Short mmCIF file of C-alpha atoms and ligand atoms in Angstrom, two decimals:
data_model
loop_
_atom_site.label_atom_id
_atom_site.label_comp_id
_atom_site.label_asym_id
_atom_site.label_seq_id
_atom_site.Cartn_x
_atom_site.Cartn_y
_atom_site.Cartn_z
CA MET Z 8 0.05 -0.07 0.04
CA ILE Z 9 1.22 3.55 -0.66
CA ARG Z 10 0.21 7.01 0.31
CA ARG Z 11 -1.86 8.90 -2.26
CA SER Z 12 -3.09 12.45 -2.05
CA VAL Z 13 -6.84 12.41 -2.86
CA VAL Z 14 -9.03 15.34 -3.47
CA ARG Z 15 -11.41 15.80 -0.49
CA GLY Z 16 -13.10 19.07 -1.30
CA THR Z 17 -12.86 22.20 -3.38
CA GLY Z 18 -14.02 25.83 -2.94
CA HIS Z 19 -13.62 29.04 -4.70
CA TYR Z 20 -14.16 32.78 -4.31
CA LEU Z 21 -14.66 35.65 -6.88
CA PRO Z 22 -14.75 39.38 -5.83
CA GLU Z 23 -18.27 40.90 -6.17
CA ARG Z 24 -17.20 43.54 -8.87
CA ILE Z 25 -17.70 42.18 -12.32
CA VAL Z 26 -15.85 44.00 -15.13
CA GLU Z 27 -17.29 43.62 -18.60
CA ASN Z 28 -15.25 44.05 -21.70
CA ALA Z 29 -17.14 47.21 -22.38
CA PHE Z 30 -15.25 48.77 -19.40
CA PHE Z 31 -12.04 48.87 -21.39
CA GLU Z 32 -13.72 50.29 -24.58
CA GLN Z 33 -14.30 53.60 -22.51
CA GLN Z 34 -10.54 54.23 -21.96
CA LEU Z 35 -8.46 52.34 -24.59
CA GLU Z 36 -8.53 51.68 -28.25
CA THR Z 37 -10.13 48.05 -27.92
CA SER Z 38 -13.37 46.53 -28.36
CA ASP Z 39 -15.55 43.79 -26.83
CA GLU Z 40 -15.34 42.05 -30.23
CA TRP Z 41 -11.59 41.95 -30.26
CA ILE Z 42 -11.26 40.64 -26.71
CA ARG Z 43 -13.88 37.93 -27.30
CA ALA Z 44 -12.45 36.83 -30.64
CA ARG Z 45 -8.62 36.89 -29.73
CA THR Z 46 -9.06 35.49 -26.09
CA GLY Z 47 -12.69 34.26 -25.45
CA ILE Z 48 -12.85 36.49 -22.35
CA GLU Z 49 -16.17 38.34 -21.85
CA ARG Z 50 -15.78 39.59 -18.21
CA ARG Z 51 -13.56 39.26 -15.25
CA HIS Z 52 -13.76 40.02 -11.47
CA PHE Z 53 -11.73 42.64 -9.71
CA ALA Z 54 -11.10 42.90 -6.00
CA ALA Z 55 -12.55 45.85 -4.24
CA GLU Z 56 -10.40 48.49 -2.88
CA GLY Z 57 -8.82 47.32 0.29
CA GLN Z 58 -9.60 43.63 -0.49
CA THR Z 59 -6.26 41.60 -0.62
CA THR Z 60 -5.15 38.21 -2.02
CA SER Z 61 -5.54 36.65 1.46
CA ASP Z 62 -9.03 37.96 1.75
CA LEU Z 63 -9.91 36.08 -1.43
CA GLY Z 64 -7.93 33.01 -0.28
CA ILE Z 65 -9.67 32.86 3.10
CA GLU Z 66 -13.14 32.78 1.40
CA ALA Z 67 -12.12 29.98 -0.86
CA ALA Z 68 -10.51 28.05 1.86
CA LYS Z 69 -13.79 28.30 3.91
CA ALA Z 70 -15.72 27.14 0.99
CA ALA Z 71 -13.44 24.22 0.55
CA LEU Z 72 -13.58 23.22 4.16
CA ALA Z 73 -17.40 23.42 3.96
CA ASN Z 74 -17.49 21.23 0.70
CA ALA Z 75 -15.25 18.57 2.54
CA GLY Z 76 -17.10 18.74 5.85
CA LEU Z 77 -14.06 19.64 7.78
CA SER Z 78 -12.94 22.55 10.06
CA ALA Z 79 -9.55 24.44 9.98
CA ASP Z 80 -8.39 22.26 12.92
CA ASP Z 81 -8.52 19.29 10.68
CA ILE Z 82 -5.81 20.79 8.43
CA ASP Z 83 -2.15 20.08 8.73
CA ALA Z 84 -0.77 22.52 6.27
CA ILE Z 85 -1.70 25.30 3.79
CA VAL Z 86 0.16 25.78 0.54
CA VAL Z 87 -0.68 28.96 -1.28
CA ALA Z 88 0.34 29.70 -5.05
CA THR Z 89 0.36 33.42 -5.76
CA SER Z 90 2.41 36.14 -7.43
CA THR Z 91 0.38 39.01 -5.88
CA PRO Z 92 0.96 38.61 -2.10
CA ASP Z 93 -0.69 41.18 0.33
CA LEU Z 94 2.78 42.21 1.58
CA THR Z 95 6.34 41.22 0.66
CA PHE Z 96 6.15 39.10 3.79
CA PRO Z 97 4.80 37.27 5.64
CA SER Z 98 3.41 34.66 3.23
CA VAL Z 99 -0.22 34.80 1.99
CA ALA Z 100 -0.56 31.30 3.53
CA THR Z 101 0.20 32.35 7.00
CA MET Z 102 -2.42 35.23 6.63
CA ILE Z 103 -4.87 32.75 5.52
CA GLN Z 104 -3.98 30.40 8.36
CA GLY Z 105 -4.53 33.39 10.82
CA GLY Z 106 -7.80 34.19 8.99
CA LEU Z 107 -9.02 30.77 9.50
CA GLY Z 108 -8.16 30.86 13.19
CA MET Z 109 -5.78 27.90 12.75
CA SER Z 110 -2.77 27.93 15.14
CA ARG Z 111 -1.31 24.56 14.55
CA GLY Z 112 0.37 23.08 11.50
CA PHE Z 113 2.55 25.15 8.91
CA ALA Z 114 1.69 27.37 5.95
CA PHE Z 115 3.80 28.76 3.18
CA ASP Z 116 3.75 30.28 -0.43
CA VAL Z 117 5.05 29.04 -3.75
CA GLN Z 118 5.51 31.20 -6.73
CA ALA Z 119 5.53 29.88 -10.22
CA VAL Z 120 3.16 32.55 -11.60
CA CYS Z 121 0.31 31.05 -13.75
CA ALA Z 122 1.80 27.68 -13.30
CA GLY Z 123 1.81 28.08 -9.48
CA PHE Z 124 -0.97 25.85 -8.63
CA VAL Z 125 0.46 22.83 -10.41
CA PHE Z 126 3.83 23.48 -8.44
CA ALA Z 127 1.85 23.99 -5.24
CA LEU Z 128 -0.12 20.64 -5.83
CA SER Z 129 3.16 18.90 -6.55
CA THR Z 130 4.62 20.26 -3.28
CA ALA Z 131 1.66 19.28 -1.15
CA ASP Z 132 1.53 15.78 -2.85
CA ALA Z 133 5.29 15.18 -1.94
CA MET Z 134 4.68 16.24 1.72
CA ILE Z 135 1.66 13.85 1.98
CA ARG Z 136 3.46 11.00 0.32
CA ALA Z 137 6.51 11.61 2.70
CA GLY Z 138 4.09 11.56 5.75
CA GLN Z 139 4.83 15.18 6.66
CA ALA Z 140 1.00 15.96 6.58
CA ASP Z 141 -2.21 14.05 6.21
CA ARG Z 142 -4.45 16.99 5.01
CA ILE Z 143 -3.33 19.93 3.11
CA LEU Z 144 -5.28 23.00 1.93
CA VAL Z 145 -3.64 24.02 -1.54
CA ILE Z 146 -4.87 27.43 -2.59
CA GLY Z 147 -4.33 29.55 -5.72
CA ALA Z 148 -5.19 33.20 -4.99
CA GLU Z 149 -4.51 36.28 -7.01
CA ALA Z 150 -5.12 40.11 -7.25
CA PHE Z 151 -3.67 40.56 -10.75
CA SER Z 152 -5.77 43.82 -11.19
CA ARG Z 153 -3.20 45.41 -8.74
CA ILE Z 154 -0.28 44.87 -11.24
CA LEU Z 155 -1.90 45.64 -14.41
CA ASP Z 156 -0.96 48.61 -16.60
CA PHE Z 157 -4.44 50.00 -17.50
CA THR Z 158 -2.97 51.94 -20.47
CA ASP Z 159 -1.55 48.83 -21.99
CA ARG Z 160 -4.48 47.34 -23.99
CA SER Z 161 -2.31 44.08 -24.78
CA THR Z 162 -2.29 43.01 -21.28
CA CYS Z 163 -4.85 44.80 -19.02
CA VAL Z 164 -7.83 43.22 -20.81
CA LEU Z 165 -6.62 39.74 -20.01
CA PHE Z 166 -6.42 39.29 -16.31
CA GLY Z 167 -8.75 38.91 -13.30
CA ASP Z 168 -8.92 38.35 -9.66
CA GLY Z 169 -10.06 35.43 -7.57
CA ALA Z 170 -9.17 32.31 -5.64
CA GLY Z 171 -9.70 28.48 -5.62
CA ALA Z 172 -8.80 25.93 -2.99
CA VAL Z 173 -8.49 22.21 -2.97
CA ILE Z 174 -8.13 20.02 -0.03
CA LEU Z 175 -5.72 17.06 -0.50
CA GLU Z 176 -6.12 14.16 2.02
CA VAL Z 177 -4.02 10.98 2.46
CA GLN Z 178 -5.67 7.73 1.27
CA GLU Z 179 -4.09 4.24 0.98
CA GLY Z 180 -3.79 3.17 -2.61
CA GLU Z 181 -2.48 -0.04 -4.34
CA GLY Z 182 0.29 1.86 -6.15
CA THR Z 183 -1.44 1.39 -9.60
CA ASN Z 184 -3.21 4.02 -11.73
CA GLN Z 185 -6.54 2.70 -10.63
CA ASP Z 186 -5.86 4.45 -7.40
CA ARG Z 187 -7.77 7.61 -6.66
CA GLY Z 188 -5.66 10.80 -6.10
CA ILE Z 189 -2.57 12.25 -7.74
CA LEU Z 190 -1.03 9.79 -10.10
CA ALA Z 191 1.65 11.79 -11.80
CA LEU Z 192 3.15 15.23 -12.19
CA ASP Z 193 5.41 16.99 -14.77
CA LEU Z 194 7.09 20.27 -13.92
CA ASN Z 195 9.27 22.50 -16.04
CA SER Z 196 10.91 25.92 -16.27
CA ASP Z 197 13.17 27.67 -18.56
CA GLY Z 198 14.57 30.93 -17.37
CA ARG Z 199 15.98 31.98 -20.80
CA TYR Z 200 12.42 33.06 -21.40
CA ARG Z 201 12.11 35.37 -18.47
CA ASP Z 202 11.70 38.39 -20.41
CA LEU Z 203 8.57 37.17 -22.23
CA LEU Z 204 6.35 37.77 -19.17
CA TYR Z 205 7.38 39.57 -16.13
CA VAL Z 206 6.55 42.31 -13.76
CA ASP Z 207 8.87 45.44 -14.20
CA GLY Z 208 9.26 46.17 -10.38
CA GLY Z 209 10.10 44.43 -7.17
CA VAL Z 210 11.75 44.58 -3.85
CA ALA Z 211 15.33 44.24 -4.82
CA THR Z 212 14.99 46.47 -7.96
CA THR Z 213 12.54 49.33 -8.02
CA GLY Z 214 11.14 49.07 -4.52
CA THR Z 215 7.59 49.13 -6.04
CA ALA Z 216 5.24 46.40 -7.01
CA GLY Z 217 5.55 47.13 -10.72
CA HIS Z 218 3.35 46.22 -13.69
CA LEU Z 219 2.90 43.23 -15.80
CA ARG Z 220 4.68 43.18 -19.13
CA MET Z 221 4.20 40.38 -21.81
CA GLN Z 222 5.05 39.53 -25.25
CA GLY Z 223 1.80 37.95 -25.81
CA ASN Z 224 2.24 36.39 -29.20
CA LEU Z 225 5.51 34.65 -28.23
CA VAL Z 226 3.98 33.27 -24.91
CA PHE Z 227 1.08 32.04 -27.01
CA ARG Z 228 3.42 30.10 -29.26
CA HIS Z 229 5.23 28.60 -26.42
CA ALA Z 230 1.85 27.64 -24.58
CA VAL Z 231 0.40 25.84 -27.56
CA GLU Z 232 3.57 23.85 -28.08
CA LYS Z 233 4.39 23.10 -24.35
CA LEU Z 234 1.13 22.48 -22.77
CA ALA Z 235 -0.06 19.31 -24.80
CA ALA Z 236 3.53 18.06 -24.38
CA THR Z 237 3.65 18.40 -20.63
CA ALA Z 238 0.13 16.74 -20.32
CA HIS Z 239 1.36 13.86 -22.50
CA ARG Z 240 4.45 13.45 -20.46
CA ALA Z 241 2.39 13.38 -17.21
CA LEU Z 242 -0.08 10.84 -18.76
CA ASP Z 243 2.88 8.72 -19.82
CA LYS Z 244 4.26 8.72 -16.34
CA ALA Z 245 0.76 7.70 -15.04
CA GLY Z 246 0.56 4.90 -17.76
CA ILE Z 247 -2.84 6.32 -18.81
CA PRO Z 248 -3.63 6.91 -22.59
CA ALA Z 249 -4.96 10.34 -23.59
CA GLU Z 250 -8.16 8.82 -24.79
CA SER Z 251 -8.88 7.68 -21.10
CA VAL Z 252 -8.88 11.34 -19.94
CA ASP Z 253 -12.46 12.39 -18.70
CA TRP Z 254 -11.65 15.99 -17.90
CA LEU Z 255 -9.03 18.62 -19.03
CA VAL Z 256 -8.89 21.38 -16.40
CA PRO Z 257 -6.53 23.79 -18.21
CA HIS Z 258 -5.06 27.08 -17.10
CA GLN Z 259 -7.81 29.67 -18.37
CA ALA Z 260 -5.59 32.27 -20.21
CA ASN Z 261 -6.93 32.17 -23.74
CA ILE Z 262 -9.66 30.10 -25.41
CA ARG Z 263 -7.54 29.69 -28.54
CA ILE Z 264 -4.62 28.17 -26.46
CA ILE Z 265 -7.09 25.77 -24.67
CA GLU Z 266 -8.70 24.75 -27.89
CA ALA Z 267 -5.31 24.08 -29.56
CA THR Z 268 -4.20 22.07 -26.62
CA ALA Z 269 -7.34 19.90 -26.56
CA LYS Z 270 -6.85 19.38 -30.23
CA ARG Z 271 -3.30 18.18 -29.78
CA MET Z 272 -4.49 15.84 -27.00
CA GLU Z 273 -7.40 14.67 -29.25
CA LEU Z 274 -9.94 15.52 -26.60
CA PRO Z 275 -13.28 16.89 -27.65
CA ILE Z 276 -14.11 20.27 -26.15
CA GLU Z 277 -17.02 18.69 -24.04
CA LYS Z 278 -14.36 17.24 -21.83
CA VAL Z 279 -12.70 20.64 -21.22
CA VAL Z 280 -13.70 22.72 -18.25
CA LEU Z 281 -13.98 26.29 -19.51
CA THR Z 282 -14.29 29.34 -17.19
CA VAL Z 283 -12.23 31.82 -19.17
CA ALA Z 284 -15.15 33.73 -20.66
CA ASN Z 285 -16.30 34.77 -17.08
CA HIS Z 286 -13.00 34.82 -15.07
CA GLY Z 287 -10.33 35.98 -17.53
CA ASN Z 288 -6.84 34.69 -16.66
CA THR Z 289 -6.54 34.56 -12.76
CA SER Z 290 -3.02 33.30 -13.01
CA ALA Z 291 -2.41 30.72 -10.19
CA ALA Z 292 -6.01 30.77 -9.13
CA SER Z 293 -7.35 29.71 -12.50
CA ILE Z 294 -6.98 25.92 -12.22
CA PRO Z 295 -8.42 25.49 -8.72
CA LEU Z 296 -11.27 28.06 -9.66
CA ALA Z 297 -12.16 26.01 -12.74
CA MET Z 298 -11.97 22.68 -10.70
CA SER Z 299 -14.14 24.10 -7.92
CA VAL Z 300 -16.74 25.58 -10.35
CA ALA Z 301 -16.95 22.29 -12.23
CA ASN Z 302 -17.09 20.18 -9.04
CA SER Z 303 -19.94 22.45 -7.64
CA GLU Z 304 -21.75 21.73 -10.87
CA GLY Z 305 -21.40 17.90 -10.07
CA ARG Z 306 -19.42 17.32 -13.30
CA PHE Z 307 -16.74 15.17 -11.87
CA LYS Z 308 -17.58 11.42 -10.94
CA THR Z 309 -15.56 9.29 -8.60
CA GLY Z 310 -12.87 7.54 -10.67
CA ASP Z 311 -12.73 10.12 -13.44
CA VAL Z 312 -9.27 11.00 -14.83
CA LEU Z 313 -8.54 14.66 -14.65
CA VAL Z 314 -5.59 16.31 -16.30
CA ALA Z 315 -4.66 20.11 -15.30
CA GLU Z 316 -2.03 21.99 -17.13
CA ALA Z 317 -0.62 25.60 -17.06
CA ILE Z 318 2.18 27.79 -18.35
CA GLY Z 319 3.24 31.34 -17.23
CA GLY Z 320 6.10 33.69 -16.40
CA GLY Z 321 9.54 32.11 -16.04
CA LEU Z 322 8.73 30.40 -18.39
CA ALA Z 323 7.29 27.79 -15.88
CA TRP Z 324 4.92 25.20 -16.91
CA GLY Z 325 3.57 21.77 -15.86
CA SER Z 326 0.77 19.37 -15.46
CA VAL Z 327 -0.93 16.98 -13.08
CA VAL Z 328 -2.84 13.69 -13.62
CA LEU Z 329 -5.23 12.75 -10.96
CA ARG Z 330 -8.14 10.31 -10.51
CA TRP Z 331 -11.23 11.94 -8.87
O1 LIG W 26 -1.16 33.02 -18.19
C1 LIG W 26 0.14 33.32 -18.51
C2 LIG W 26 0.26 32.93 -19.97
N1 LIG W 26 -0.22 34.00 -20.88
C3 LIG W 26 -0.87 33.69 -21.96
O2 LIG W 26 -1.11 32.50 -22.27
C4 LIG W 26 -1.19 34.80 -22.96
C5 LIG W 26 -0.71 34.35 -24.34
N2 LIG W 26 -1.04 35.30 -25.40
C6 LIG W 26 -2.31 35.58 -25.78
O3 LIG W 26 -3.26 35.12 -25.28
C7 LIG W 26 -2.44 36.36 -27.03
O4 LIG W 26 -1.07 36.55 -27.68
C8 LIG W 26 -2.95 37.81 -26.87
C9 LIG W 26 -4.40 37.62 -26.56
C10 LIG W 26 -2.18 38.44 -25.75
C11 LIG W 26 -2.82 38.61 -28.09
O5 LIG W 26 -3.37 37.88 -29.28
P1 LIG W 26 -2.68 37.80 -30.57
O6 LIG W 26 -3.62 37.09 -31.51
O7 LIG W 26 -1.31 36.87 -30.24
O8 LIG W 26 -2.28 39.14 -30.96
P2 LIG W 26 -1.03 40.01 -31.21
O9 LIG W 26 -0.32 40.23 -29.88
O10 LIG W 26 -0.21 39.42 -32.34
O11 LIG W 26 -1.53 41.42 -31.76
C12 LIG W 26 -2.31 41.57 -32.89
C13 LIG W 26 -2.80 42.95 -32.99
C14 LIG W 26 -1.71 43.88 -32.77
O12 LIG W 26 -1.86 45.12 -33.69
P3 LIG W 26 -1.08 45.18 -34.99
O13 LIG W 26 0.42 45.13 -34.46
O14 LIG W 26 -1.24 43.92 -35.75
O15 LIG W 26 -1.50 46.36 -35.65
C15 LIG W 26 -1.93 44.54 -31.41
O16 LIG W 26 -1.63 45.88 -31.22
O17 LIG W 26 -3.87 43.28 -31.95
C16 LIG W 26 -3.50 44.32 -31.25
N3 LIG W 26 -3.88 44.31 -29.98
C17 LIG W 26 -5.29 44.76 -29.66
N4 LIG W 26 -6.25 45.35 -30.30
C18 LIG W 26 -7.30 45.59 -29.75
C19 LIG W 26 -3.45 43.90 -28.92
N5 LIG W 26 -4.29 43.87 -27.88
C20 LIG W 26 -5.38 44.53 -28.17
C21 LIG W 26 -6.68 44.85 -27.69
N6 LIG W 26 -7.60 45.33 -28.48
N7 LIG W 26 -6.89 44.76 -26.37
#
């Protein structure tokens, strides 16, 4: 028997303020038509003034605990993926821990930008398999609206705020790919591409938070090439053929990237969880948000094979295969 990390519950939170594409038409040379056609995005949520990443994460965490029928005392650790922390330190994870009234266990952040949730899941899975924790709250939470340059039409229309949470719980498995839980992961990064997508400020440079800069068409090309490849590698490691995949839960950056990846994986679009139209790109929050929305609609059945994949700044990219 081996230790497996099985999904026990999911939750998400989106800030109240919904910003339609029309909002950008008023201040920039752009159109709802362009944004929909090139990205699939129709609207996104923006955090209210004073509402922070940890505020969003706390709400998502509470929703996941309720979904799992657990309380904060049942959790051994919190791992948060974010690139938009409330403060330089302490971690958003410790702020969420405090917000949940949880004084035991441990909490920390990981940062791999839009791929952050896959890296956070991998970290949590490794800790569960090593016996360091039995239940881990894994959260993706972002307030990307705070680092957008609202005069740059090529980036500010793409991103949104939100948080998603997944509770992983240890369960004994046979060690085969019929086990429930995380079956395989594939992580990658290549720092030669760090200038394709970055924030032009930071603690040790400008001393400011900075603004997001992206060479979108180059990132697009890397995404189309690398996402299906990482998904195939993770499926190979799990010994599961692509035709056995029940659900693709992709990073929600651009409908055209998602469609191209599904096509390369020979998956019909009905098997793809899509939230990009309503959420935009919420970076590290996008996969757990999509997973929680689909789960709340009862779309995943016990035993289903899910593949999640993401790419972002670094470049960093990766995928996970899990059995629901
Ligand atoms: O989550 C992290 C990973 N990030 C991504 O996956 C994003 C990847 N990239 C993309 O999704 C796409 O590249 C974009 C949506 C950012 C851009 O789409 P594109 O089809 O690659 O367009 P482009 O960058 O090649 O630009 C085409 C044209 C340009 O005009 P010219 O130079 O052809 O005259 C842009 O200036 O579209 C123009 N453009 C816009 N026009 C109206 C760029 N942004 C806008 C806009 N409204 N908001």
